[in-house]
JSON list of C-alpha atoms in Angstrom, two decimals:
[
{"chain": "A", "resi": 1, "resn": "MET", "atom": "CA", "xyz": [16.59, -5.66, 15.44]},
{"chain": "A", "resi": 2, "resn": "ASN", "atom": "CA", "xyz": [13.05, -4.52, 14.69]},
{"chain": "A", "resi": 3, "resn": "PRO", "atom": "CA", "xyz": [10.38, -7.19, 14.40]},
{"chain": "A", "resi": 4, "resn": "TYR", "atom": "CA", "xyz": [9.34, -7.81, 10.80]},
{"chain": "A", "resi": 5, "resn": "VAL", "atom": "CA", "xyz": [7.45, -10.20, 8.56]},
{"chain": "A", "resi": 6, "resn": "SER", "atom": "CA", "xyz": [8.42, -10.67, 4.92]},
{"chain": "A", "resi": 7, "resn": "PHE", "atom": "CA", "xyz": [6.45, -12.68, 2.35]},
{"chain": "A", "resi": 8, "resn": "SER", "atom": "CA", "xyz": [5.39, -12.85, -1.29]},
{"chain": "A", "resi": 9, "resn": "ILE", "atom": "CA", "xyz": [2.03, -13.52, -2.90]},
{"chain": "A", "resi": 10, "resn": "PRO", "atom": "CA", "xyz": [0.98, -14.19, -6.49]},
{"chain": "A", "resi": 11, "resn": "ALA", "atom": "CA", "xyz": [-0.19, -10.95, -8.12]},
{"chain": "A", "resi": 12, "resn": "GLN", "atom": "CA", "xyz": [-3.81, -12.08, -8.13]},
{"chain": "A", "resi": 13, "resn": "ALA", "atom": "CA", "xyz": [-6.73, -10.51, -6.26]},
{"chain": "A", "resi": 14, "resn": "GLU", "atom": "CA", "xyz": [-7.74, -13.74, -4.54]},
{"chain": "A", "resi": 15, "resn": "TYR", "atom": "CA", "xyz": [-4.53, -13.63, -2.47]},
{"chain": "A", "resi": 16, "resn": "LEU", "atom": "CA", "xyz": [-5.15, -10.19, -0.95]},
{"chain": "A", "resi": 17, "resn": "ASP", "atom": "CA", "xyz": [-6.93, -11.70, 2.05]},
{"chain": "A", "resi": 18, "resn": "ILE", "atom": "CA", "xyz": [-3.59, -13.24, 3.09]},
{"chain": "A", "resi": 19, "resn": "VAL", "atom": "CA", "xyz": [-2.04, -9.76, 3.05]},
{"chain": "A", "resi": 20, "resn": "ARG", "atom": "CA", "xyz": [-4.87, -8.25, 5.11]},
{"chain": "A", "resi": 21, "resn": "LEU", "atom": "CA", "xyz": [-4.87, -11.09, 7.67]},
{"chain": "A", "resi": 22, "resn": "THR", "atom": "CA", "xyz": [-1.09, -10.93, 8.08]},
{"chain": "A", "resi": 23, "resn": "LEU", "atom": "CA", "xyz": [-1.20, -7.14, 8.46]},
{"chain": "A", "resi": 24, "resn": "TYR", "atom": "CA", "xyz": [-4.02, -7.42, 11.02]},
{"chain": "A", "resi": 25, "resn": "SER", "atom": "CA", "xyz": [-2.04, -9.91, 13.14]},
{"chain": "A", "resi": 26, "resn": "PHE", "atom": "CA", "xyz": [1.23, -7.99, 12.94]},
{"chain": "A", "resi": 27, "resn": "ALA", "atom": "CA", "xyz": [-0.33, -4.57, 13.64]},
{"chain": "A", "resi": 28, "resn": "THR", "atom": "CA", "xyz": [-2.32, -5.99, 16.57]},
{"chain": "A", "resi": 29, "resn": "LYS", "atom": "CA", "xyz": [0.89, -7.28, 18.18]},
{"chain": "A", "resi": 30, "resn": "ALA", "atom": "CA", "xyz": [2.45, -3.83, 17.64]},
{"chain": "A", "resi": 31, "resn": "GLY", "atom": "CA", "xyz": [-0.40, -2.15, 19.57]},
{"chain": "A", "resi": 32, "resn": "PHE", "atom": "CA", "xyz": [-2.34, -0.39, 16.80]},
{"chain": "A", "resi": 33, "resn": "SER", "atom": "CA", "xyz": [-6.04, 0.37, 17.26]},
{"chain": "A", "resi": 34, "resn": "PHE", "atom": "CA", "xyz": [-8.79, -1.31, 15.26]},
{"chain": "A", "resi": 35, "resn": "GLU", "atom": "CA", "xyz": [-9.39, 1.90, 13.28]},
{"chain": "A", "resi": 36, "resn": "GLU", "atom": "CA", "xyz": [-5.69, 2.32, 12.46]},
{"chain": "A", "resi": 37, "resn": "ILE", "atom": "CA", "xyz": [-5.48, -1.29, 11.31]},
{"chain": "A", "resi": 38, "resn": "GLU", "atom": "CA", "xyz": [-8.54, -0.89, 9.08]},
{"chain": "A", "resi": 39, "resn": "ASP", "atom": "CA", "xyz": [-6.97, 2.22, 7.50]},
{"chain": "A", "resi": 40, "resn": "MET", "atom": "CA", "xyz": [-3.74, 0.32, 6.87]},
{"chain": "A", "resi": 41, "resn": "LYS", "atom": "CA", "xyz": [-5.63, -2.62, 5.35]},
{"chain": "A", "resi": 42, "resn": "VAL", "atom": "CA", "xyz": [-7.36, -0.32, 2.86]},
{"chain": "A", "resi": 43, "resn": "ALA", "atom": "CA", "xyz": [-4.09, 1.42, 1.92]},
{"chain": "A", "resi": 44, "resn": "VAL", "atom": "CA", "xyz": [-2.21, -1.87, 1.46]},
{"chain": "A", "resi": 45, "resn": "SER", "atom": "CA", "xyz": [-5.07, -3.33, -0.57]},
{"chain": "A", "resi": 46, "resn": "GLU", "atom": "CA", "xyz": [-4.92, -0.28, -2.87]},
{"chain": "A", "resi": 47, "resn": "ALA", "atom": "CA", "xyz": [-1.16, -0.66, -3.34]},
{"chain": "A", "resi": 48, "resn": "CYS", "atom": "CA", "xyz": [-1.50, -4.38, -4.12]},
{"chain": "A", "resi": 49, "resn": "ASN", "atom": "CA", "xyz": [-4.42, -3.76, -6.49]},
{"chain": "A", "resi": 50, "resn": "ASN", "atom": "CA", "xyz": [-2.28, -1.21, -8.35]},
{"chain": "A", "resi": 51, "resn": "ALA", "atom": "CA", "xyz": [0.42, -3.84, -8.80]},
{"chain": "A", "resi": 52, "resn": "ILE", "atom": "CA", "xyz": [-2.08, -6.45, -9.97]},
{"chain": "A", "resi": 53, "resn": "LEU", "atom": "CA", "xyz": [-3.85, -4.14, -12.45]},
{"chain": "A", "resi": 54, "resn": "HIS", "atom": "CA", "xyz": [-1.05, -1.93, -13.72]},
{"chain": "A", "resi": 55, "resn": "ALA", "atom": "CA", "xyz": [2.28, -3.70, -13.23]},
{"chain": "A", "resi": 56, "resn": "TYR", "atom": "CA", "xyz": [1.28, -7.10, -14.50]},
{"chain": "A", "resi": 57, "resn": "GLY", "atom": "CA", "xyz": [-1.90, -6.59, -16.54]},
{"chain": "A", "resi": 58, "resn": "ASP", "atom": "CA", "xyz": [-2.88, -9.97, -17.98]},
{"chain": "A", "resi": 59, "resn": "ASN", "atom": "CA", "xyz": [0.32, -11.70, -16.82]},
{"chain": "A", "resi": 60, "resn": "GLU", "atom": "CA", "xyz": [-0.74, -14.12, -14.10]},
{"chain": "A", "resi": 61, "resn": "ASN", "atom": "CA", "xyz": [2.85, -15.10, -13.25]},
{"chain": "A", "resi": 62, "resn": "GLY", "atom": "CA", "xyz": [3.66, -11.88, -11.40]},
{"chain": "A", "resi": 63, "resn": "ARG", "atom": "CA", "xyz": [4.37, -11.67, -7.69]},
{"chain": "A", "resi": 64, "resn": "ILE", "atom": "CA", "xyz": [4.15, -9.01, -5.02]},
{"chain": "A", "resi": 65, "resn": "ASP", "atom": "CA", "xyz": [6.75, -8.89, -2.24]},
{"chain": "A", "resi": 66, "resn": "LEU", "atom": "CA", "xyz": [5.70, -7.43, 1.10]},
{"chain": "A", "resi": 67, "resn": "ARG", "atom": "CA", "xyz": [7.55, -6.52, 4.27]},
{"chain": "A", "resi": 68, "resn": "LEU", "atom": "CA", "xyz": [5.94, -5.34, 7.50]},
{"chain": "A", "resi": 69, "resn": "GLU", "atom": "CA", "xyz": [8.32, -3.81, 10.04]},
{"chain": "A", "resi": 70, "resn": "HIS", "atom": "CA", "xyz": [7.67, -2.15, 13.40]},
{"chain": "A", "resi": 71, "resn": "ASP", "atom": "CA", "xyz": [10.30, 0.02, 15.07]},
{"chain": "A", "resi": 72, "resn": "GLY", "atom": "CA", "xyz": [8.33, 0.85, 18.22]},
{"chain": "A", "resi": 73, "resn": "GLU", "atom": "CA", "xyz": [7.01, 4.13, 16.78]},
{"chain": "A", "resi": 74, "resn": "HIS", "atom": "CA", "xyz": [5.98, 3.33, 13.20]},
{"chain": "A", "resi": 75, "resn": "LEU", "atom": "CA", "xyz": [4.75, 0.39, 11.19]},
{"chain": "A", "resi": 76, "resn": "ARG", "atom": "CA", "xyz": [6.34, 0.42, 7.74]},
{"chain": "A", "resi": 77, "resn": "ILE", "atom": "CA", "xyz": [4.77, -1.62, 4.98]},
{"chain": "A", "resi": 78, "resn": "THR", "atom": "CA", "xyz": [6.75, -2.15, 1.80]},
{"chain": "A", "resi": 79, "resn": "ILE", "atom": "CA", "xyz": [4.93, -3.38, -1.31]},
{"chain": "A", "resi": 80, "resn": "LYS", "atom": "CA", "xyz": [7.16, -4.24, -4.29]},
{"chain": "A", "resi": 81, "resn": "ASP", "atom": "CA", "xyz": [6.21, -5.53, -7.70]},
{"chain": "A", "resi": 82, "resn": "HIS", "atom": "CA", "xyz": [8.53, -6.57, -10.52]},
{"chain": "A", "resi": 83, "resn": "GLY", "atom": "CA", "xyz": [6.29, -5.61, -13.41]},
{"chain": "A", "resi": 84, "resn": "GLN", "atom": "CA", "xyz": [5.91, -2.55, -15.59]},
{"chain": "A", "resi": 85, "resn": "SER", "atom": "CA", "xyz": [6.89, 0.60, -13.73]},
{"chain": "A", "resi": 86, "resn": "PHE", "atom": "CA", "xyz": [5.72, 4.14, -14.38]},
{"chain": "A", "resi": 87, "resn": "VAL", "atom": "CA", "xyz": [7.04, 7.65, -13.82]},
{"chain": "A", "resi": 88, "resn": "PHE", "atom": "CA", "xyz": [5.05, 8.75, -10.78]},
{"chain": "A", "resi": 89, "resn": "SER", "atom": "CA", "xyz": [5.62, 12.49, -11.26]},
{"chain": "A", "resi": 90, "resn": "GLN", "atom": "CA", "xyz": [4.49, 12.37, -14.91]},
{"chain": "A", "resi": 91, "resn": "GLU", "atom": "CA", "xyz": [1.33, 10.35, -14.42]},
{"chain": "A", "resi": 92, "resn": "GLY", "atom": "CA", "xyz": [-0.75, 13.15, -12.91]},
{"chain": "A", "resi": 93, "resn": "ILE", "atom": "CA", "xyz": [-1.57, 10.95, -9.95]},
{"chain": "A", "resi": 94, "resn": "GLY", "atom": "CA", "xyz": [-2.32, 12.23, -6.50]},
{"chain": "A", "resi": 95, "resn": "ILE", "atom": "CA", "xyz": [-4.58, 14.67, -4.76]},
{"chain": "A", "resi": 96, "resn": "PRO", "atom": "CA", "xyz": [-7.26, 16.07, -7.07]},
{"chain": "A", "resi": 97, "resn": "LYS", "atom": "CA", "xyz": [-6.88, 19.81, -7.52]},
{"chain": "A", "resi": 98, "resn": "GLN", "atom": "CA", "xyz": [-9.54, 21.98, -5.93]},
{"chain": "A", "resi": 99, "resn": "GLN", "atom": "CA", "xyz": [-10.38, 23.68, -9.20]},
{"chain": "A", "resi": 100, "resn": "GLU", "atom": "CA", "xyz": [-10.88, 20.36, -11.06]},
{"chain": "A", "resi": 101, "resn": "ASP", "atom": "CA", "xyz": [-14.45, 19.66, -12.07]},
{"chain": "A", "resi": 102, "resn": "ILE", "atom": "CA", "xyz": [-15.70, 16.30, -10.80]},
{"chain": "A", "resi": 103, "resn": "LYS", "atom": "CA", "xyz": [-16.73, 15.28, -14.32]},
{"chain": "A", "resi": 104, "resn": "ASP", "atom": "CA", "xyz": [-13.12, 15.74, -15.50]},
{"chain": "A", "resi": 105, "resn": "LEU", "atom": "CA", "xyz": [-11.70, 13.19, -13.06]},
{"chain": "A", "resi": 106, "resn": "THR", "atom": "CA", "xyz": [-10.79, 9.88, -14.65]},
{"chain": "A", "resi": 107, "resn": "VAL", "atom": "CA", "xyz": [-11.77, 6.47, -13.38]},
{"chain": "A", "resi": 108, "resn": "GLY", "atom": "CA", "xyz": [-8.98, 5.20, -11.18]},
{"chain": "A", "resi": 109, "resn": "GLY", "atom": "CA", "xyz": [-5.96, 7.25, -10.24]},
{"chain": "A", "resi": 110, "resn": "LEU", "atom": "CA", "xyz": [-7.22, 7.83, -6.71]},
{"chain": "A", "resi": 111, "resn": "GLY", "atom": "CA", "xyz": [-5.37, 4.88, -5.15]},
{"chain": "A", "resi": 112, "resn": "ILE", "atom": "CA", "xyz": [-2.28, 6.92, -4.24]},
{"chain": "A", "resi": 113, "resn": "PHE", "atom": "CA", "xyz": [-4.52, 9.75, -3.01]},
{"chain": "A", "resi": 114, "resn": "LEU", "atom": "CA", "xyz": [-6.39, 7.28, -0.78]},
{"chain": "A", "resi": 115, "resn": "MET", "atom": "CA", "xyz": [-3.12, 5.84, 0.56]},
{"chain": "A", "resi": 116, "resn": "GLU", "atom": "CA", "xyz": [-1.90, 9.36, 1.37]},
{"chain": "A", "resi": 117, "resn": "ALA", "atom": "CA", "xyz": [-5.17, 10.13, 3.17]},
{"chain": "A", "resi": 118, "resn": "LEU", "atom": "CA", "xyz": [-5.02, 6.99, 5.33]},
{"chain": "A", "resi": 119, "resn": "MET", "atom": "CA", "xyz": [-1.30, 6.74, 6.10]},
{"chain": "A", "resi": 120, "resn": "ASP", "atom": "CA", "xyz": [1.19, 9.14, 7.70]},
{"chain": "A", "resi": 121, "resn": "ASP", "atom": "CA", "xyz": [3.73, 8.76, 4.91]},
{"chain": "A", "resi": 122, "resn": "VAL", "atom": "CA", "xyz": [3.65, 7.29, 1.40]},
{"chain": "A", "resi": 123, "resn": "ARG", "atom": "CA", "xyz": [6.75, 6.92, -0.75]},
{"chain": "A", "resi": 124, "resn": "VAL", "atom": "CA", "xyz": [6.68, 5.63, -4.32]},
{"chain": "A", "resi": 125, "resn": "SER", "atom": "CA", "xyz": [9.85, 4.52, -6.10]},
{"chain": "A", "resi": 126, "resn": "THR", "atom": "CA", "xyz": [9.98, 3.31, -9.68]},
{"chain": "A", "resi": 127, "resn": "GLY", "atom": "CA", "xyz": [12.78, 1.95, -11.76]},
{"chain": "A", "resi": 128, "resn": "ASN", "atom": "CA", "xyz": [13.46, 1.62, -15.45]},
{"chain": "A", "resi": 129, "resn": "GLY", "atom": "CA", "xyz": [11.09, -1.27, -16.07]},
{"chain": "A", "resi": 130, "resn": "SER", "atom": "CA", "xyz": [12.09, -2.93, -12.80]},
{"chain": "A", "resi": 131, "resn": "GLY", "atom": "CA", "xyz": [8.79, -2.46, -11.03]},
{"chain": "A", "resi": 132, "resn": "THR", "atom": "CA", "xyz": [7.42, -0.16, -8.40]},
{"chain": "A", "resi": 133, "resn": "GLU", "atom": "CA", "xyz": [8.00, -0.03, -4.65]},
{"chain": "A", "resi": 134, "resn": "ILE", "atom": "CA", "xyz": [5.56, 1.67, -2.31]},
{"chain": "A", "resi": 135, "resn": "VAL", "atom": "CA", "xyz": [6.46, 2.24, 1.34]},
{"chain": "A", "resi": 136, "resn": "LEU", "atom": "CA", "xyz": [3.55, 3.09, 3.63]},
{"chain": "A", "resi": 137, "resn": "SER", "atom": "CA", "xyz": [4.17, 4.30, 7.16]},
{"chain": "A", "resi": 138, "resn": "LYS", "atom": "CA", "xyz": [1.77, 4.67, 10.10]},
{"chain": "A", "resi": 139, "resn": "ARG", "atom": "CA", "xyz": [2.72, 6.15, 13.47]},
{"chain": "A", "resi": 140, "resn": "LEU", "atom": "CA", "xyz": [1.54, 4.32, 16.56]},
{"chain": "A", "resi": 141, "resn": "SER", "atom": "CA", "xyz": [-0.87, 6.77, 18.22]},
{"chain": "A", "resi": 142, "resn": "ARG", "atom": "CA", "xyz": [-1.70, 4.81, 21.39]},
{"chain": "A", "resi": 143, "resn": "ASN", "atom": "CA", "xyz": [-5.25, 6.18, 21.21]},
{"chain": "A", "resi": 144, "resn": "GLY", "atom": "CA", "xyz": [-8.51, 4.53, 20.31]},
{"chain": "A", "resi": 145, "resn": "GLU", "atom": "CA", "xyz": [-10.11, 1.13, 20.61]},
{"chain": "A", "resi": 146, "resn": "TYR", "atom": "CA", "xyz": [-7.39, -1.51, 20.71]},
{"chain": "A", "resi": 147, "resn": "VAL", "atom": "CA", "xyz": [-7.73, -5.01, 19.48]}
]
């Protein structure tokens, strides 16, 4: 059985430090470098912020479920909300197109792009109003400055 940690937080920004501290501890034990951990912390923070801002809006009763799992090669981080979901392919989210003028880019919408830039794999699943699940994966490189 792969080592894992599973927990839930209220969907409020002031609880994100718990996510980052837990990720730091778990990734350190798995052998990830300081730089890799910092990249993962940014990506996970973006995913959680998306849940807070878009899934729950003004509803302060929402929660975010997280699972960190290490299989010896990869660290997989699952972030699941139970709020309003969206159709990922129809939202126009992702890597900005090269021909797009910078002034035409909207505020926000770069969270998924940032996650894709920092992680080795990003998978987004949405349901019919049943929330959104994001699975982030980072391969253990065994290079760099280790914690």
